[in-house]
Structure formats: C-alpha cells, structure tokens
Coordinates of C-alpha atoms and ligand atoms in Angstrom, one line a residue:
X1190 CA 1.3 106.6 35.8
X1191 CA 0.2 106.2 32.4
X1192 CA 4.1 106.6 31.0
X1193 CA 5.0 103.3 32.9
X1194 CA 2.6 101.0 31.6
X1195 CA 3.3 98.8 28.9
X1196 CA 1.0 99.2 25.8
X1197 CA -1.3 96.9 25.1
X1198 CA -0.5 96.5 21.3
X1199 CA 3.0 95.9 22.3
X1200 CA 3.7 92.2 20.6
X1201 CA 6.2 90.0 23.2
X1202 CA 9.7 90.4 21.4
X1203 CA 10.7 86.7 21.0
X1204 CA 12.5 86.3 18.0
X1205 CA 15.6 88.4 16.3
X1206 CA 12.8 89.8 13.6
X1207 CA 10.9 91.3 16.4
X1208 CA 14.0 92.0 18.3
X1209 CA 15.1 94.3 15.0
X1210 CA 11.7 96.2 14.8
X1211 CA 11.9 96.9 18.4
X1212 CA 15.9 98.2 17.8
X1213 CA 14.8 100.3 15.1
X1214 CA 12.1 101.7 16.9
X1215 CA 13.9 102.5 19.7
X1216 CA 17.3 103.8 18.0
X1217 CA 14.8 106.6 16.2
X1218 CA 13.3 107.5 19.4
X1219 CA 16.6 107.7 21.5
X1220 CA 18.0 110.1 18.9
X1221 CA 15.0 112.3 18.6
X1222 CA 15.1 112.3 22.6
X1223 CA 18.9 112.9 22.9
X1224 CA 19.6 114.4 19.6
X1225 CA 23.2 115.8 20.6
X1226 CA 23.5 116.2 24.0
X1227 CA 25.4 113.5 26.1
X1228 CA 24.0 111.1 28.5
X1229 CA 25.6 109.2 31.2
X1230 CA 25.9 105.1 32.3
X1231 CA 26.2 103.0 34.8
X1232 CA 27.5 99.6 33.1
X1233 CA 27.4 97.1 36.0
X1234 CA 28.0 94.4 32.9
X1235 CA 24.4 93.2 34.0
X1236 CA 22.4 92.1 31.3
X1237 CA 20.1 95.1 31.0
X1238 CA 22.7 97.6 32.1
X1239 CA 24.6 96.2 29.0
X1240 CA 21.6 96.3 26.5
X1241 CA 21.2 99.9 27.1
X1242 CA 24.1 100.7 26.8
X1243 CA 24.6 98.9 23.6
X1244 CA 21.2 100.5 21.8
X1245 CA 22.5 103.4 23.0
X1246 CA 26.4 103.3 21.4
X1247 CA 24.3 102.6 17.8
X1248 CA 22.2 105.9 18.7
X1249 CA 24.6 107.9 19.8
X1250 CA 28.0 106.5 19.7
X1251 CA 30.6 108.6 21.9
X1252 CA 27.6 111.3 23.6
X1253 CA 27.0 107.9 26.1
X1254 CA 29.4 108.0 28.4
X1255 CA 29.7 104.6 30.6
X1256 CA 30.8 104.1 33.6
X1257 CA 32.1 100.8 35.3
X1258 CA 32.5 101.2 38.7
X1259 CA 34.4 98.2 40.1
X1260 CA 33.5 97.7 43.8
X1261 CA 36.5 94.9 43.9
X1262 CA 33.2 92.5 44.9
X1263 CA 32.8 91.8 41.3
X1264 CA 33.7 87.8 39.8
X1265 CA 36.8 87.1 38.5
X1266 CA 36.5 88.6 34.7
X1267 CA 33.8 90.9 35.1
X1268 CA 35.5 94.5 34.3
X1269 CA 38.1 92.7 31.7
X1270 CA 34.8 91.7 30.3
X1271 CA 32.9 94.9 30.4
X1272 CA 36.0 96.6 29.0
X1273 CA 37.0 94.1 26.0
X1274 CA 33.2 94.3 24.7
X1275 CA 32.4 97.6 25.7
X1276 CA 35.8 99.8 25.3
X1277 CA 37.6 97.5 22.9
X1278 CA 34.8 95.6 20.5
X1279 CA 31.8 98.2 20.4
X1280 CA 34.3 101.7 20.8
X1281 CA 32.6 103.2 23.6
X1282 CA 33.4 105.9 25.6
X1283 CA 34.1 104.2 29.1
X1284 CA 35.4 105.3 32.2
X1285 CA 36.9 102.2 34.0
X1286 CA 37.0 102.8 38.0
X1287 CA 38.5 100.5 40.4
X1288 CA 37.4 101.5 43.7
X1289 CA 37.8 98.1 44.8
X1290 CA 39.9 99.6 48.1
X1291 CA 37.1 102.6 48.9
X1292 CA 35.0 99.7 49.5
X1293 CA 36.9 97.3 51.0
X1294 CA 38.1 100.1 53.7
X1295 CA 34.7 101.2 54.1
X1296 CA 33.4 97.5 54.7
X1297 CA 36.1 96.4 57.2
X1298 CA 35.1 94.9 60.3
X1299 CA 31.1 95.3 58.7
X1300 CA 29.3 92.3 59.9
X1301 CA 25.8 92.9 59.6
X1302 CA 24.1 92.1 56.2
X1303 CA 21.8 94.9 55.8
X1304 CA 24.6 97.2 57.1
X1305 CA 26.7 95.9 54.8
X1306 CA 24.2 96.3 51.5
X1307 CA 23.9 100.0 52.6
X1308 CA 27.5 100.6 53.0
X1309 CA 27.8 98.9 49.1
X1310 CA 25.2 101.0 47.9
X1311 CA 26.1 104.2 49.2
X1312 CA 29.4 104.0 48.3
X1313 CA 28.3 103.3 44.8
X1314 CA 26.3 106.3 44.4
X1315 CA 29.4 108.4 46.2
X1316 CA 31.9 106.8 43.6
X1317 CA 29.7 107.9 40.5
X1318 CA 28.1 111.4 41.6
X1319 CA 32.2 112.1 41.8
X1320 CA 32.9 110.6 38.0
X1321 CA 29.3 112.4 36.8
X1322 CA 31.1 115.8 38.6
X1323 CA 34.0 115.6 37.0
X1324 CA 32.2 115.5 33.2
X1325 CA 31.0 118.3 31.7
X1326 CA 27.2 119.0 29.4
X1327 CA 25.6 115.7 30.4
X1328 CA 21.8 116.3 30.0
X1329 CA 20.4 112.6 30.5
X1330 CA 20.9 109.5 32.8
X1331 CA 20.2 105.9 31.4
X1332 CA 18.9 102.9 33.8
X1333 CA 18.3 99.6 32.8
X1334 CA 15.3 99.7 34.4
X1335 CA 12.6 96.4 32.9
X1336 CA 9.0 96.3 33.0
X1337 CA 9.5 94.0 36.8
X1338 CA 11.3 96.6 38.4
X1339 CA 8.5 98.7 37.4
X1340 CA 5.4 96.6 38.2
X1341 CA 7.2 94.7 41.1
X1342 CA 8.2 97.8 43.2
X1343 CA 8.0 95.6 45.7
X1344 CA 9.4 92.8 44.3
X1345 CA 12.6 91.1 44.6
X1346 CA 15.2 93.3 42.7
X1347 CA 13.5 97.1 44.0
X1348 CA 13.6 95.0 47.8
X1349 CA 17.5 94.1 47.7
X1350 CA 19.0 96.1 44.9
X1351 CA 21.9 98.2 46.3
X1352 CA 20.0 101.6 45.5
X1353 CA 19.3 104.1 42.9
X1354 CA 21.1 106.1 41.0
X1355 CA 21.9 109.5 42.5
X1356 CA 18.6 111.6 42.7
X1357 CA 20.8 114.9 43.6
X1358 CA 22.1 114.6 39.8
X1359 CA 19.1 116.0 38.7
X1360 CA 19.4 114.1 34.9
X1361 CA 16.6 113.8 32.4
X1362 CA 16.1 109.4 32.8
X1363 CA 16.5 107.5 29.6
X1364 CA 15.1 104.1 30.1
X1365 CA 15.0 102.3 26.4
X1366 CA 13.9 98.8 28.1
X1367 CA 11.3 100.0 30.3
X1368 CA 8.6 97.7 28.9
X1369 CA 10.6 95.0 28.4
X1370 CA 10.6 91.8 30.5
X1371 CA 13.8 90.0 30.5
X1372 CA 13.2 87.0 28.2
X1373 CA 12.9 89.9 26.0
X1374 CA 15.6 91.7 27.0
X1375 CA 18.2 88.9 26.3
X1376 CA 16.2 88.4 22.5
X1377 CA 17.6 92.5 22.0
X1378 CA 20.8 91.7 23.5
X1379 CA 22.0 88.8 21.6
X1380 CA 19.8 90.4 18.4
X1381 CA 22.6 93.6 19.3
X1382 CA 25.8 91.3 19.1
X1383 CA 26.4 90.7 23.1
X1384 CA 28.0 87.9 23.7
X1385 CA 25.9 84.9 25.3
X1386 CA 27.7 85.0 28.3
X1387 CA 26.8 88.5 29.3
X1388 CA 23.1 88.0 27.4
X1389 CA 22.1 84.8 29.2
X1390 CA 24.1 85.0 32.4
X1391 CA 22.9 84.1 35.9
X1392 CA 21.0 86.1 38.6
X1393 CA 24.0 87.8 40.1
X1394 CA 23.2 90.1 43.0
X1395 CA 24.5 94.4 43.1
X1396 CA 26.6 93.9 46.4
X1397 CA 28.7 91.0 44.4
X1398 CA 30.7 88.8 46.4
X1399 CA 29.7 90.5 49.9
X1400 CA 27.1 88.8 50.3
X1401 CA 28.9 85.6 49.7
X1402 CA 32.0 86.3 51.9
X1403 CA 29.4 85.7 55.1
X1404 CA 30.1 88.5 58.3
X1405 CA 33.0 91.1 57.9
X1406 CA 35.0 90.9 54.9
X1407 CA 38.6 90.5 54.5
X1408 CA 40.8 90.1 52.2
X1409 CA 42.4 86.8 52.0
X1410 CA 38.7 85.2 52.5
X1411 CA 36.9 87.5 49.5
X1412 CA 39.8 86.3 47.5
X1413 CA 39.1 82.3 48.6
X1414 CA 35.2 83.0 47.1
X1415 CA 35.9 84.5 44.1
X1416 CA 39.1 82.2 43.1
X1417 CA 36.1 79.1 44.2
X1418 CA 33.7 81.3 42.2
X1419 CA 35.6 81.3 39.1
X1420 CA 36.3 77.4 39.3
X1421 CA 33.0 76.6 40.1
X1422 CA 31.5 78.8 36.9
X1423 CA 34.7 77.0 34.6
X1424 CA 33.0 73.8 35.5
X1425 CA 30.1 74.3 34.9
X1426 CA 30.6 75.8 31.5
X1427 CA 32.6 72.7 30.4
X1428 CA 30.2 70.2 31.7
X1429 CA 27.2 72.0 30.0
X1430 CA 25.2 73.4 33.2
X1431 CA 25.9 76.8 32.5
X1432 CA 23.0 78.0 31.0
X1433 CA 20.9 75.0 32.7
X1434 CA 21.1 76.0 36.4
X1435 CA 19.5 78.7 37.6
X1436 CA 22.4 80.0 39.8
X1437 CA 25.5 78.7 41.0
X1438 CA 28.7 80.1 43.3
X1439 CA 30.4 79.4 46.2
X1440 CA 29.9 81.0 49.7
X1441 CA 33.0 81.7 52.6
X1442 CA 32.0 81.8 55.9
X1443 CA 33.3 83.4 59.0
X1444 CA 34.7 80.5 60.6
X1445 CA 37.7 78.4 60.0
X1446 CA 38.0 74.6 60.6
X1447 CA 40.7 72.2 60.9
X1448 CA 42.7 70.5 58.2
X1449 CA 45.6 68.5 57.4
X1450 CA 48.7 69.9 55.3
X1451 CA 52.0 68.9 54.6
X1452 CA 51.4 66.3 58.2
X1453 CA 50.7 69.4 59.8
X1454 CA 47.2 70.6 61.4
X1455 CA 46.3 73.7 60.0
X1456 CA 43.0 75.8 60.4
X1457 CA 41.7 77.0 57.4
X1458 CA 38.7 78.5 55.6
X1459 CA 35.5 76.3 53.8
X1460 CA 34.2 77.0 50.6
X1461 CA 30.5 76.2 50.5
X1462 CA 28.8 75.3 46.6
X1463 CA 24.9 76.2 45.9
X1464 CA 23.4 75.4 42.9
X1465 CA 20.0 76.2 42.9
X1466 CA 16.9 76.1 40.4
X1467 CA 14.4 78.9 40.1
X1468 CA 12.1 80.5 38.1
X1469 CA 11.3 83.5 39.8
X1470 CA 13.7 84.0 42.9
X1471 CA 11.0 83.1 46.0
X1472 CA 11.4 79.8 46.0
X1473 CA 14.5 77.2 44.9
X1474 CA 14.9 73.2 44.2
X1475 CA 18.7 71.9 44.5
X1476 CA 20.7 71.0 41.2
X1477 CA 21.5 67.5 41.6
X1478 CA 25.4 68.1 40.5
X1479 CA 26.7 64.3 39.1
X1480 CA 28.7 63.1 41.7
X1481 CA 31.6 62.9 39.5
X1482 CA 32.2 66.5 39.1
X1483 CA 31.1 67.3 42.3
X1484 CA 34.5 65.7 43.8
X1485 CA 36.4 66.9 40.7
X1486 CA 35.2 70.7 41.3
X1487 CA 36.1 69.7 45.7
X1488 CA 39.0 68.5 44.7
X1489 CA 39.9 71.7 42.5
X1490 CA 39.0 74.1 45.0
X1491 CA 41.0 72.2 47.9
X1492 CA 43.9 72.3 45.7
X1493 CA 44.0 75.7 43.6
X1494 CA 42.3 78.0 46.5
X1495 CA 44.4 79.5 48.8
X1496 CA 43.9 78.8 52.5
X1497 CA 40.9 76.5 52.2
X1498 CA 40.8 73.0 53.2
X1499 CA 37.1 72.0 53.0
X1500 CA 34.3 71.9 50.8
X1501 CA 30.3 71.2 51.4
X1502 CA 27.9 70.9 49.0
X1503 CA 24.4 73.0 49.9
X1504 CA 21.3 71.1 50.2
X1505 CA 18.9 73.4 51.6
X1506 CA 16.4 74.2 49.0
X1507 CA 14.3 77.8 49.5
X1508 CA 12.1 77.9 51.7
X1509 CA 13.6 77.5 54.4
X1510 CA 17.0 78.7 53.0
X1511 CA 17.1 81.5 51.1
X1512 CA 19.4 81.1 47.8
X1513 CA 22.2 83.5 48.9
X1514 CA 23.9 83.0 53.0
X1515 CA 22.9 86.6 54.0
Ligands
XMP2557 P1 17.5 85.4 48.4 O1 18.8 85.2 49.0 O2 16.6 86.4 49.0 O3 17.7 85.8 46.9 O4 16.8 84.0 48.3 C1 16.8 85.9 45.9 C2 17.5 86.4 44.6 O5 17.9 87.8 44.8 C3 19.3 87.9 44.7 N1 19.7 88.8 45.7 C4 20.0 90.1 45.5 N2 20.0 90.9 44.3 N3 20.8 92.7 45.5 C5 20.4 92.2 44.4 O6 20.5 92.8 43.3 C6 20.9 92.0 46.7 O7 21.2 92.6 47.8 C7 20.5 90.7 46.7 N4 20.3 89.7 47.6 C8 19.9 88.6 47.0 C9 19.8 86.5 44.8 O8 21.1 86.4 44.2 C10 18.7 85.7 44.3 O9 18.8 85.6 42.8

C-alpha cells in the first residue's frame, strides 16, 4: 500500500535539529487530522508507545486519552514510571488500570507458552475495549506502530507481540511514527523531553514477566523474578552496562532445588541471569559480566529475594538458545 511506505525524500532523523523538523511537522499534521475530537492510547511505557503519546499531549493535550493497563507482569517501577512522567510531569489525561489479578486468575495453572501469550493478549484487549466503553466521543486510536512492524510483518515483534489492538473498536488509526525506525524513534523521544530510561531502554517483551516465570505462574515465584529483576537492572545501572547490553533479567523456573538455611535444608526456587548482545533479536553473543559483580549481584539475590537459594549465570548464546526461556 502506497500509504505504508516510507518516502524516499525522507532524510534519516539523527540529530535533535532533525528530530525538531520532524516534531513540527508532525504536531501540524496530527491537529489538522484530529482537530478537536479525542483519540484514545494504549501507554505500555514502551518506547514508541510513549513517543506517541508524548507528540500527541503537545498536539492535543487532554483530547489523548491514555491508558496504562497494568497486567501485574510488568517490572518493578514501570506504572509508577508511566504515571510520574506521563500523569504527573507532562499533565496528561491517564487512566491507570491495575488488572494485575484478571490476569493472574486467568493465567493460573497456564503452563504452555503459546497458551499463555494468548491468554495475555486477550485479556489485554478485553481490559481496554471495557476502559474505551466506558469513554464517550473518541473518534481515533493511536499505535506506536514503526516502519519494522510495517515492513517486517513477519518479523520478530508482528510474530510474538501479544496482539492488536481491538479491531471491533472501529477507530480512525493515528500512527505519527509510522516511518520511523527506532534509532529514530529514541532521537524524537529524548528530542520530546522523555527521560533516557524510558527512551533508550531494553528490548522488553508485551507478556512481561510471564515469559520469565517459566510454566504456570504463581505468585510467590512472579514475585522472586521481578524482585531479581529489579536488582539485576540496579546493578547494572551503577556499574555502567545499562545502556551497553543489549538485554538483561532474570528467569524463575518451575522447579525448586535444595538449599541450606538457618542449618536447616530447605527447598527453594533459582533465579537464572541472561545478559545477552544483539543487534537485531535472531541471533545473541553472551555479555561477559566481570566476575566481581557477578557474585555481588548472586549474592544480592540470595540474600534480598524471597524463597530463592540459587543463582546460575546463562551461557547459551542464540542459536541454539533463544534469548528469553519460553
Ligand atoms: P527470542 O526469545 O525469540 O526473543 O529469542 C527475541 C526477542 O523478542 C522478544 N520477545 C517478545 N517480544 N512479545 C514481544 O513483544 C513476545 O511474546 C516475545 N517473546 C520474545 C525477546 O525479549 C527478544 O528481545
């Protein structure tokens, strides 16, 4: 389709000068599209998600209405994130849902990956068709769709990503980074004020932390990744490898294994680390973590994480592993 290819005379944004032509541009066109009617959001807190929804708030202001479903598989300061930059910093008009225990209910005793993805996905579109019911006069629906989703159809994100957005909702699309490619998108985002952690954060998958609590999730053991998670990330940010490997988190599996506590033998969960490098997704090399803080991080995790008493570092680069356990 003619509409979704990107024009040959567009120069690649790479600097803030370009970034602010390309803002402009785009801030003129979203108004003349939208003029006063209201369009609706779904802010994952994803870089491109957030870029939208950024140009949109200068176009537009309180006719975007986002919406920031929580599927309680997000990391540990993702929706205070989403609502101190979004809500409190830029004055948007967000709807904050936590349907963290839809999902958990819906996912219990859920081992199959695929089965799982579906449930996630879904449940997501169920959770916003109900928030886009109960708002009234919405004409148009923004996507963070980028020029790979639309050449790659194929490609990594269209294969795994949890689904679209409700077709049923019948909503003119409003898709501002369309023909962008995400070098480019991160250039408009930090050009638009977004903080660097949100602009030039890592790869992290729409089903969250499902994927990374391996088989049926519970609980206690979703809790153990994203508490792992969290340390894992802090680390990494003090010891200047955020930002330098590609991605990085922690993985629970199903199984327990036996440890030592207070003299006493006591089965507990593992944590598993991967740190990978990438430049595209299809194929991975191993971050060679100094040794150092590799025990420091074990030794963090064994100690602050509840009900884990072992820790392996990942060595299985991709192929024949892929980067995330299912
Ligand atoms: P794999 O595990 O296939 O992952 O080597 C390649 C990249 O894709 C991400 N990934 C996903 N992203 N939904 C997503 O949006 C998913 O279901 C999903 N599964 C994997 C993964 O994090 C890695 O960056």
């Amino acid at each position: 389709m003619a509409d979704n290819r990107r024009p040959d005379s567009m120069e690649r944004i790479t600097n803030e000068t370009l970034a602010k032509a390309f803002i402009d541009e785009q801030l003129k066109a979203l108004k003349e599209q939208i003029g006063e009617k209201k369009v609706l959001l779904a802010l994952s807190g994803g870089v491109d998600s957030s870029v939208v929804a950024a140009l949109l708030i200068k176009a537009i202001g309180k006719n975007l209405v986002c919406v920031h479903v929580n599927h309680g598989l997000l990391r540990k300061g993702e929706p205070e994130q989403v609502i101190e930059v979004f809500r409190n910093q830029m004055d948007a008009n967000l709807i904050y849902v936590d349907a963290t225990d839809r999902f958990l209910d819906k996912l219990a005793g859920v081992a199959d990956p695929e089965q799982k993805r579906k449930i996630i996905g879904a449940e997501f579109i169920n959770v916003f068709a109900e928030e886009a019911a109960k708002l009234e006069g919405i004409e148009f629906l923004a996507q963070g769709t980028i020029y790979p989703d639309i050449l790659e159809s194929d490609g990594v994100k269209a294969h795994h990503n949890v689904g679209g957005l409700p077709e049923e909702l019948h909503f003119e699309l409003v898709e501002p980074v369309k023909f962008l490619y995400k070098d480019e998108v991160r250039v408009v985002g930090k050009t638009l004020g977004l903080p660097d952690n949100m602009v030039y954060r890592q790869p992290f998958p729409g089903p969250g932390l499902g994927v990374r609590c391996v088989g049926a999730i519970t609980r206690d053991r979703l809790e153990a990744v994203r508490e792992s998670d969290a340390i894992l990330r802090e680390e990494f940010a003090k010891n200047g490898l955020e930002g330098k490997v590609w991605q990085y988190f922690t993985v629970v599996p199903p199984f327990t294994s036996t440890g030592i506590k207070d003299g006493k033998r006591l089965d507990d969960w593992m944590v598993i680390i991967r740190a990978v490098n990438s430049v595209d997704a299809t194929s991975a090399t191993i971050e060679e973590i100094p040794y150092a803080l590799l025990n420091h991080i074990v030794k963090r995790i064994i100690t602050e994480v509840s009900n884990v008493n072992r820790v392996a570092y990942d060595l299985s680069p991709k192929p024949t592993a892929t980067i995330e356990f299912e």
